[in-house]
Coordinates of C-alpha atoms and ligand atoms in Angstrom, one line a residue:
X22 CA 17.4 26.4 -95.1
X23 CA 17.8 28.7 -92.3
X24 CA 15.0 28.7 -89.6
X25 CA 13.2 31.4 -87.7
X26 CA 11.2 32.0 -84.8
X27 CA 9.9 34.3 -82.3
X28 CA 9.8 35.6 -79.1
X29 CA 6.6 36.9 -76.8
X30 CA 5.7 37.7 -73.3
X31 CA 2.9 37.4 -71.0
X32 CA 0.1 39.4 -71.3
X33 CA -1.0 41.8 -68.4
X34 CA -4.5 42.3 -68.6
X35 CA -7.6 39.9 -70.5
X36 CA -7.2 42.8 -73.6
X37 CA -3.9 42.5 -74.1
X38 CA -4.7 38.5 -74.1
X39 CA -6.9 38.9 -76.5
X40 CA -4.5 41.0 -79.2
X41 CA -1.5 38.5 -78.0
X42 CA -4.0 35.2 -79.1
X43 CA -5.1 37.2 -82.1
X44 CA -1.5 37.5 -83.2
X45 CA -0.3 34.2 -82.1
X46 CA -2.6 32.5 -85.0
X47 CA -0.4 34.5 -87.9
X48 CA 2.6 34.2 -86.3
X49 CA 2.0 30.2 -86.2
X50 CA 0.5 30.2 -89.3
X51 CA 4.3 31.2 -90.6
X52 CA 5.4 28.3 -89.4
X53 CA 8.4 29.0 -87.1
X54 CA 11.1 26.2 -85.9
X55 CA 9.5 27.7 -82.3
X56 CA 7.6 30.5 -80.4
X57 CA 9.3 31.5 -77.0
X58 CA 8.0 32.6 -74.0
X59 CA 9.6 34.9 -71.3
X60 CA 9.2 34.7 -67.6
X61 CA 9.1 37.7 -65.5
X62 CA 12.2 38.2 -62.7
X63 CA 11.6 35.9 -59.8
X64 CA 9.0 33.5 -61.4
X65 CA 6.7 37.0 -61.1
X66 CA 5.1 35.7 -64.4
X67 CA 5.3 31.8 -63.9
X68 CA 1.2 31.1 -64.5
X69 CA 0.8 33.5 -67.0
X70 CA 3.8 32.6 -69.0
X71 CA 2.4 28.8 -68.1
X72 CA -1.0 29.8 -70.0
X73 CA 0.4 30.8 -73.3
X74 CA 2.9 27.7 -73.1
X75 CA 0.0 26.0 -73.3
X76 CA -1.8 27.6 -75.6
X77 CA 1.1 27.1 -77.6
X78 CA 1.1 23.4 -76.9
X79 CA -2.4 22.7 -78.8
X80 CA -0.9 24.3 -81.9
X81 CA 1.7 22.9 -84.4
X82 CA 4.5 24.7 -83.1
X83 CA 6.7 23.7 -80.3
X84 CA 7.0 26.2 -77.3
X85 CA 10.0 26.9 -75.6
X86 CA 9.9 28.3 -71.9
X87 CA 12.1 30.8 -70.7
X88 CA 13.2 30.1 -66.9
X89 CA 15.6 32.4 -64.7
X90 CA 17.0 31.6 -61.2
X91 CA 18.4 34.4 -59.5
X92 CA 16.6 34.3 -56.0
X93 CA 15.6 30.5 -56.3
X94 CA 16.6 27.7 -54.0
X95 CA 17.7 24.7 -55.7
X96 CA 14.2 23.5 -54.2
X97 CA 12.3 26.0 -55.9
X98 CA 14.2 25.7 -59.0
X99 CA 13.3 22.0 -59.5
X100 CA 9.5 22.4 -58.4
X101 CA 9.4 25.4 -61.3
X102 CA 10.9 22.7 -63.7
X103 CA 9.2 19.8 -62.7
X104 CA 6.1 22.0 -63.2
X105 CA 7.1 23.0 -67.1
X106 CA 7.5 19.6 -67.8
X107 CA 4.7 18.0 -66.4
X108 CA 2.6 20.7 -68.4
X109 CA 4.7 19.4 -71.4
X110 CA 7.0 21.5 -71.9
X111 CA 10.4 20.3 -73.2
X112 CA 12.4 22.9 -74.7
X113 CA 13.8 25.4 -72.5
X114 CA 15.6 29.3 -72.4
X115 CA 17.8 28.8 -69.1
X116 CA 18.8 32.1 -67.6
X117 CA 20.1 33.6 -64.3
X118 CA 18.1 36.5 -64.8
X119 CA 18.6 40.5 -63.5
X120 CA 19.1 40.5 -59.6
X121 CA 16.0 42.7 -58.1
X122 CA 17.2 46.8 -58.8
X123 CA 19.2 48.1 -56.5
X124 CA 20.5 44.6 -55.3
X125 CA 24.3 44.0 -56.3
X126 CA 26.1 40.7 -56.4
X127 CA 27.1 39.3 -52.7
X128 CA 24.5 42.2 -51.4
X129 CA 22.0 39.4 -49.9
X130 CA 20.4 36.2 -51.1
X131 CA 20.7 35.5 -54.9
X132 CA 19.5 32.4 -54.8
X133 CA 21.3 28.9 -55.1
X134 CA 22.2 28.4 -58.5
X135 CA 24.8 31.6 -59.1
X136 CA 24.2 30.9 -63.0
X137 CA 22.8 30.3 -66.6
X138 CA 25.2 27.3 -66.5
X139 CA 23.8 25.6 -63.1
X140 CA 20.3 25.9 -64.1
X141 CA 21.0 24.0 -67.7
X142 CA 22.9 21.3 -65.4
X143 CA 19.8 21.7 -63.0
X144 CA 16.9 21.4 -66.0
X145 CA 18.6 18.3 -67.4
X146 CA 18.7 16.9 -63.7
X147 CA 15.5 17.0 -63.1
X148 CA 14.7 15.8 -66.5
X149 CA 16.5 12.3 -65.7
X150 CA 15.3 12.0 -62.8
X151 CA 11.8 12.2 -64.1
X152 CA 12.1 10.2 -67.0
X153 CA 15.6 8.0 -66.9
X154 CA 14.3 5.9 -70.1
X155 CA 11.3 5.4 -72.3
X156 CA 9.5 2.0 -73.5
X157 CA 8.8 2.0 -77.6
X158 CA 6.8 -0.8 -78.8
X159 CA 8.9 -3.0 -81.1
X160 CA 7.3 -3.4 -84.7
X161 CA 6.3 -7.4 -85.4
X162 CA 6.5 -8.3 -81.8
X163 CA 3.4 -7.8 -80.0
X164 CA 3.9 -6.5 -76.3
X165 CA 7.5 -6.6 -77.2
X166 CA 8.9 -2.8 -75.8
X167 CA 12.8 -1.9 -76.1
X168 CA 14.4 0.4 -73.9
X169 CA 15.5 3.9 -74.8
X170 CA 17.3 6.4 -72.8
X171 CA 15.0 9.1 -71.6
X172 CA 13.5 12.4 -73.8
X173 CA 16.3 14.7 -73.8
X174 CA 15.1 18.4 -73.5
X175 CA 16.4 21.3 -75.7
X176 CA 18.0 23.7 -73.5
X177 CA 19.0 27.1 -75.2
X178 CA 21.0 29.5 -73.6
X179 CA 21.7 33.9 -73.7
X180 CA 25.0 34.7 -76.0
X181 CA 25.7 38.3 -75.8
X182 CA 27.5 39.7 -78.8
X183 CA 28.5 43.1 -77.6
X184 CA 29.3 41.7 -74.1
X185 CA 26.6 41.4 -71.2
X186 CA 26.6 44.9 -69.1
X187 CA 27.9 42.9 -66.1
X188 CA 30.9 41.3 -67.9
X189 CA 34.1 42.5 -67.5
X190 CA 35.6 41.4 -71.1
X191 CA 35.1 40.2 -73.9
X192 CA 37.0 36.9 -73.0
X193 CA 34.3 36.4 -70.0
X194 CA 31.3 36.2 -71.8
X195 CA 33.2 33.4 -74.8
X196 CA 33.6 31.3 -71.8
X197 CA 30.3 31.9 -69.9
X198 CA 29.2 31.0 -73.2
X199 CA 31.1 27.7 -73.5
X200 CA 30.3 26.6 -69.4
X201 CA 26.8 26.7 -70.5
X202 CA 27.5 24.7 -73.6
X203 CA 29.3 22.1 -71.5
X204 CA 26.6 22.1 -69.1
X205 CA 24.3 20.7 -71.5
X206 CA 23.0 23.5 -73.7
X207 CA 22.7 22.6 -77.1
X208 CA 20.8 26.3 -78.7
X209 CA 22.5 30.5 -78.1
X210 CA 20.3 33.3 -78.7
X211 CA 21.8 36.4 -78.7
X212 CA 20.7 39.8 -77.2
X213 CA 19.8 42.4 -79.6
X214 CA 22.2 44.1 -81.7
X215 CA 22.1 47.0 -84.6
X216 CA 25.1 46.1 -86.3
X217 CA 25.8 42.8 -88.6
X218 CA 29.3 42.6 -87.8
X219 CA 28.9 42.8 -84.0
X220 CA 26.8 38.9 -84.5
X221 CA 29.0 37.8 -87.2
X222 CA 32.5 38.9 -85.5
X223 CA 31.1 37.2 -82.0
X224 CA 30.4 33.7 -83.2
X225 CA 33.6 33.6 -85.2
X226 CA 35.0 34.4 -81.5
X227 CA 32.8 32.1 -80.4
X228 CA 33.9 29.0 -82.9
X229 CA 37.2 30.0 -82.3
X230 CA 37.0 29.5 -78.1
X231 CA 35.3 26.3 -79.1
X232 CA 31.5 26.6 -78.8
X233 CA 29.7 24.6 -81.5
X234 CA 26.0 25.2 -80.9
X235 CA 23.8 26.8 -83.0
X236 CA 24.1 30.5 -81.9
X237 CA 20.7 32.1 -83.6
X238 CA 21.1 36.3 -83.8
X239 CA 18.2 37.9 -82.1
X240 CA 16.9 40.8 -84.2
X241 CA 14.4 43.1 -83.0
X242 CA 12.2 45.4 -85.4
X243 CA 12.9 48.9 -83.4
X244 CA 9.7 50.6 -85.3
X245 CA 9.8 54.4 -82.9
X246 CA 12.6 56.5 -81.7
X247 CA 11.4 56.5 -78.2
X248 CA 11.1 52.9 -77.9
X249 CA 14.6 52.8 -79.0
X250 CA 15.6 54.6 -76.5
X251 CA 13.8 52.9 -73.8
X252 CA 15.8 49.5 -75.5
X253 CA 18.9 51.0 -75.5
X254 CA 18.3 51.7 -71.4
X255 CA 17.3 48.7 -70.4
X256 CA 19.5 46.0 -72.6
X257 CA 22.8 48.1 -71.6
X258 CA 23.6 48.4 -75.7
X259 CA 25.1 51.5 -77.6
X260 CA 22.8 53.5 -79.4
X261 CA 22.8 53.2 -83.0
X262 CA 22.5 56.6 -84.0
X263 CA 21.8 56.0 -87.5
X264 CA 18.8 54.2 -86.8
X265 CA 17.9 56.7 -84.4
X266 CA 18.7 59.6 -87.1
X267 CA 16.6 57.7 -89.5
X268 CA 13.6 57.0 -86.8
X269 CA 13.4 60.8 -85.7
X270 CA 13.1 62.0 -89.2
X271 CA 10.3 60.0 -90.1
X272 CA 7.0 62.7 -89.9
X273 CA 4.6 59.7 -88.7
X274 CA 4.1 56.5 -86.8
X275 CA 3.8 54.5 -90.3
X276 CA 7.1 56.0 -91.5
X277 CA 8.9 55.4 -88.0
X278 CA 7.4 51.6 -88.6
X279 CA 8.6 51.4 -92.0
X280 CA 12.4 52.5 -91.2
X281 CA 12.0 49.9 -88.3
X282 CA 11.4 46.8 -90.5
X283 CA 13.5 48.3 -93.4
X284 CA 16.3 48.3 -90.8
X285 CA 15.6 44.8 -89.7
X286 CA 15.2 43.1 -92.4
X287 CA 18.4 44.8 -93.9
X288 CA 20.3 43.4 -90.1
X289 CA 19.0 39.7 -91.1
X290 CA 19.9 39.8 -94.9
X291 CA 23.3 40.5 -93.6
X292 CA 23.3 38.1 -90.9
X293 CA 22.0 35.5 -93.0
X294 CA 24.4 36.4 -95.7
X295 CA 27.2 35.9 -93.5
X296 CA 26.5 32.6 -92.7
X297 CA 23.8 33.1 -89.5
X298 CA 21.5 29.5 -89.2
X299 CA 18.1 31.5 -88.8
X300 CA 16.8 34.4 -87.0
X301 CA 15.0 35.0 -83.3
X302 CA 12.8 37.8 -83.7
X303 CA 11.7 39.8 -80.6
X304 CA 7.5 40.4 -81.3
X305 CA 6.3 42.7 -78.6
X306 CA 3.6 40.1 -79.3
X307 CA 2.5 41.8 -82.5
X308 CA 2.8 40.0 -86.0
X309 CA 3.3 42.3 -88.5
X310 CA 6.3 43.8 -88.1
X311 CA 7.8 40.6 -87.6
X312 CA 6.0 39.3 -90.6
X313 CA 7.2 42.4 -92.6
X314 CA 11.0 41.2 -91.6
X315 CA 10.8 37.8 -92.7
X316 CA 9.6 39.0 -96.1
X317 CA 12.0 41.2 -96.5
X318 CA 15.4 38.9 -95.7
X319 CA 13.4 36.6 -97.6
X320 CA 12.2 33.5 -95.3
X321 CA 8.6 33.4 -95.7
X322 CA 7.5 31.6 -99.0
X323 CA 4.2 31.8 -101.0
X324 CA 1.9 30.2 -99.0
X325 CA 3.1 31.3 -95.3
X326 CA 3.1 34.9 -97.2
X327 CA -0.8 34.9 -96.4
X328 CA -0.4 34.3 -92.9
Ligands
FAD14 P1 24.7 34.2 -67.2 O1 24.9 33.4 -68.4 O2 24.9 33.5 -65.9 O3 25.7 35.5 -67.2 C1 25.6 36.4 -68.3 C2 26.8 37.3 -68.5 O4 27.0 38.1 -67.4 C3 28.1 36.4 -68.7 O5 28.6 36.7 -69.9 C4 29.0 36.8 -67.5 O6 30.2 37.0 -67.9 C5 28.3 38.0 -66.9 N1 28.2 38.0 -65.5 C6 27.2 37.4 -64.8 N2 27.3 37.5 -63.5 C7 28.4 38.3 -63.3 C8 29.0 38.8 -62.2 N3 28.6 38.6 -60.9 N4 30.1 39.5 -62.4 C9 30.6 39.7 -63.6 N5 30.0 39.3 -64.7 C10 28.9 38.6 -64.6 N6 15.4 38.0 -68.3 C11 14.3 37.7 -67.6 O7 14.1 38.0 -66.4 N7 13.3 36.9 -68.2 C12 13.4 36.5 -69.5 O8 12.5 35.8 -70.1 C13 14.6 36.8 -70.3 N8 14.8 36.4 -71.5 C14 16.0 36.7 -72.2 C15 16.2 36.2 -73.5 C16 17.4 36.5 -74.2 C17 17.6 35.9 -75.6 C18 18.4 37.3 -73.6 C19 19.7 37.6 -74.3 C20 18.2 37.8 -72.3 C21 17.0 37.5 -71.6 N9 16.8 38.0 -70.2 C22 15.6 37.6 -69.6 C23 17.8 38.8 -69.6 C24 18.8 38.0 -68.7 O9 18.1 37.4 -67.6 C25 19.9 39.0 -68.2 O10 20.7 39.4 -69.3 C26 20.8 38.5 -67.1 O11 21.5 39.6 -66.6 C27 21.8 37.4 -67.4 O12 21.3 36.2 -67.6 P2 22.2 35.1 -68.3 O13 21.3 33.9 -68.4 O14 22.8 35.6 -69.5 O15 23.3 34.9 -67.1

């Protein structure tokens, strides 16, 4: 059965707290494999992304922490990690994150790790060293413990099916992708896309250069035809102008919402239909458009339908 789950960031101000908790009950009411977290450039958003983490953490899903690097000493790095896990945190998003604007690579300090790849290796390091092996009591032999090696974390990774804006082919980001998955990473989530075949043809690329991870599609319900445009700028990705065609020619906000989750849920049927193990969906920390999505490529059943 293919999975799904979801993405949110930390709020800003104690009402947008207040709408994210309200939201977070039906979105884990639904049931996803995981909720993710993001974390603003520079560790600008580490306690607030920290609070909803653990928020997340007293309910039944399992929370997975996005982490970026770019500017971090290897110091710094560990503290960050050593302060995710100690909160309990054990599933991970490792990213080098955008160097500040304006900054280009080699420009001035970018920090120790130079990427994704070195702060997976990094996570797991510090993981180890933590916790090199765990006791379990042995059933029928009181006090008896046996020795296990140590938790392992899940560490997921960025996949970038229509290239990342900084790579210069194709061929760059299939073995960015596989460094990471030698590194340790064991989940991909792309960027957004608008186009089934853009996922679909990239993990066949993908399989093909030898990466065997899951690589979920990250699909984001685009429900206005300025926010699509405000996407479009800040992810680097071609405009889809039938989407936008279809989002300006909508009279109202309720009709621009509706041809948003009609074109999502379309995107994940296909992707699913071609084979995709689940889907990442991108929130803006609102649940029914997401909800709406899920319905339509058909993942929620009966019961979660209520949520
Ligand atoms: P890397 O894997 O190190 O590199 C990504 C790509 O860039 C590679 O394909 C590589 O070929 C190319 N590249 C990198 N450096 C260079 C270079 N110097 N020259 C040429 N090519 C280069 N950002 C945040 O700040 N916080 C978040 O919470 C966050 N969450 C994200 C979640 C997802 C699912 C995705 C897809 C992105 C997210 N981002 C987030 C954005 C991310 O930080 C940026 O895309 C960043 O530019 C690259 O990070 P990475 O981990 O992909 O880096």
């Amino acid at each position: 059965m293919a999975t799904f789950s979801f993405e949110l960031y930390p709020p800003r101000s104690a009402a947008a707290e207040c709408a994210l908790y309200a939201s977070l009950d039906h979105l884990v009411a639904a049931g996803p494999e995981f909720i993710s977290v993001t974390y603003g450039a520079n560790g600008s958003s580490r306690d607030s992304s920290l609070g909803v983490l653990r928020h997340l953490l007293e309910t039944d899903v399992k929370p997975m922490a996005h982490l970026t690097c770019v500017g971090s000493t290897y110091a710094d790095a560990s503290r960050v990690i050593r302060q995710f896990l100690d909160a309990g945190i054990t599933s991970f998003l490792a990213l080098r994150g955008d160097p500040p604007a304006g900054v280009a690579e080699g420009d001035s300090f970018l920090g120790d790790l130079g990427s994704a790849g070195e702060l997976v290796q990094l996570i797991h390091h510090v993981q180890e060293e933590r916790a090199p092996f765990s006791q379990v009591e042995v059933p029928g032999f009181p006090g008896a413990r046996s020795i296990h090696s140590g938790e392992k974390v899940t560490i997921a990774v960025a996949a970038f099916p229509n290239g990342h804006p900084r790579s210069r082919s194709v061929s760059q980001d299939l073995d960015t992708l596989l460094a990471k998955e030698a590194a340790g990473a064991n989940l991909a989530i792309t960027q957004l896309f608008f186009h089934a075949e853009e996922y679909l043809r990239f993990v066949d690329q993908a399989r093909a250069a030898g990466v065997t991870m899951r690589i979920l599609p990250g699909i984001m319900p685009v429900l206005g035809a300025q926010r699509l445009r405000r996407i479009v700028e800040l992810t680097g990705e071609s405009m889809p102008i039938d989407l936008l065609r279809q989002l300006e020619a909508a009279d109202d906000p309720g009709a621009q919402q509706r041809v948003g989750v009609e074109h999502a849920a379309a995107l994940s049927s296909a992707v699913l239909a071609g084979g995709a193990p689940g889907l990442h969906l991108y929130t803006f920390n609102q649940h029914e458009a997401v909800l709406a999505v899920l319905r339509g490529a058909g993942l929620l059943t009966n019961v979660k339908e209520n949520a």
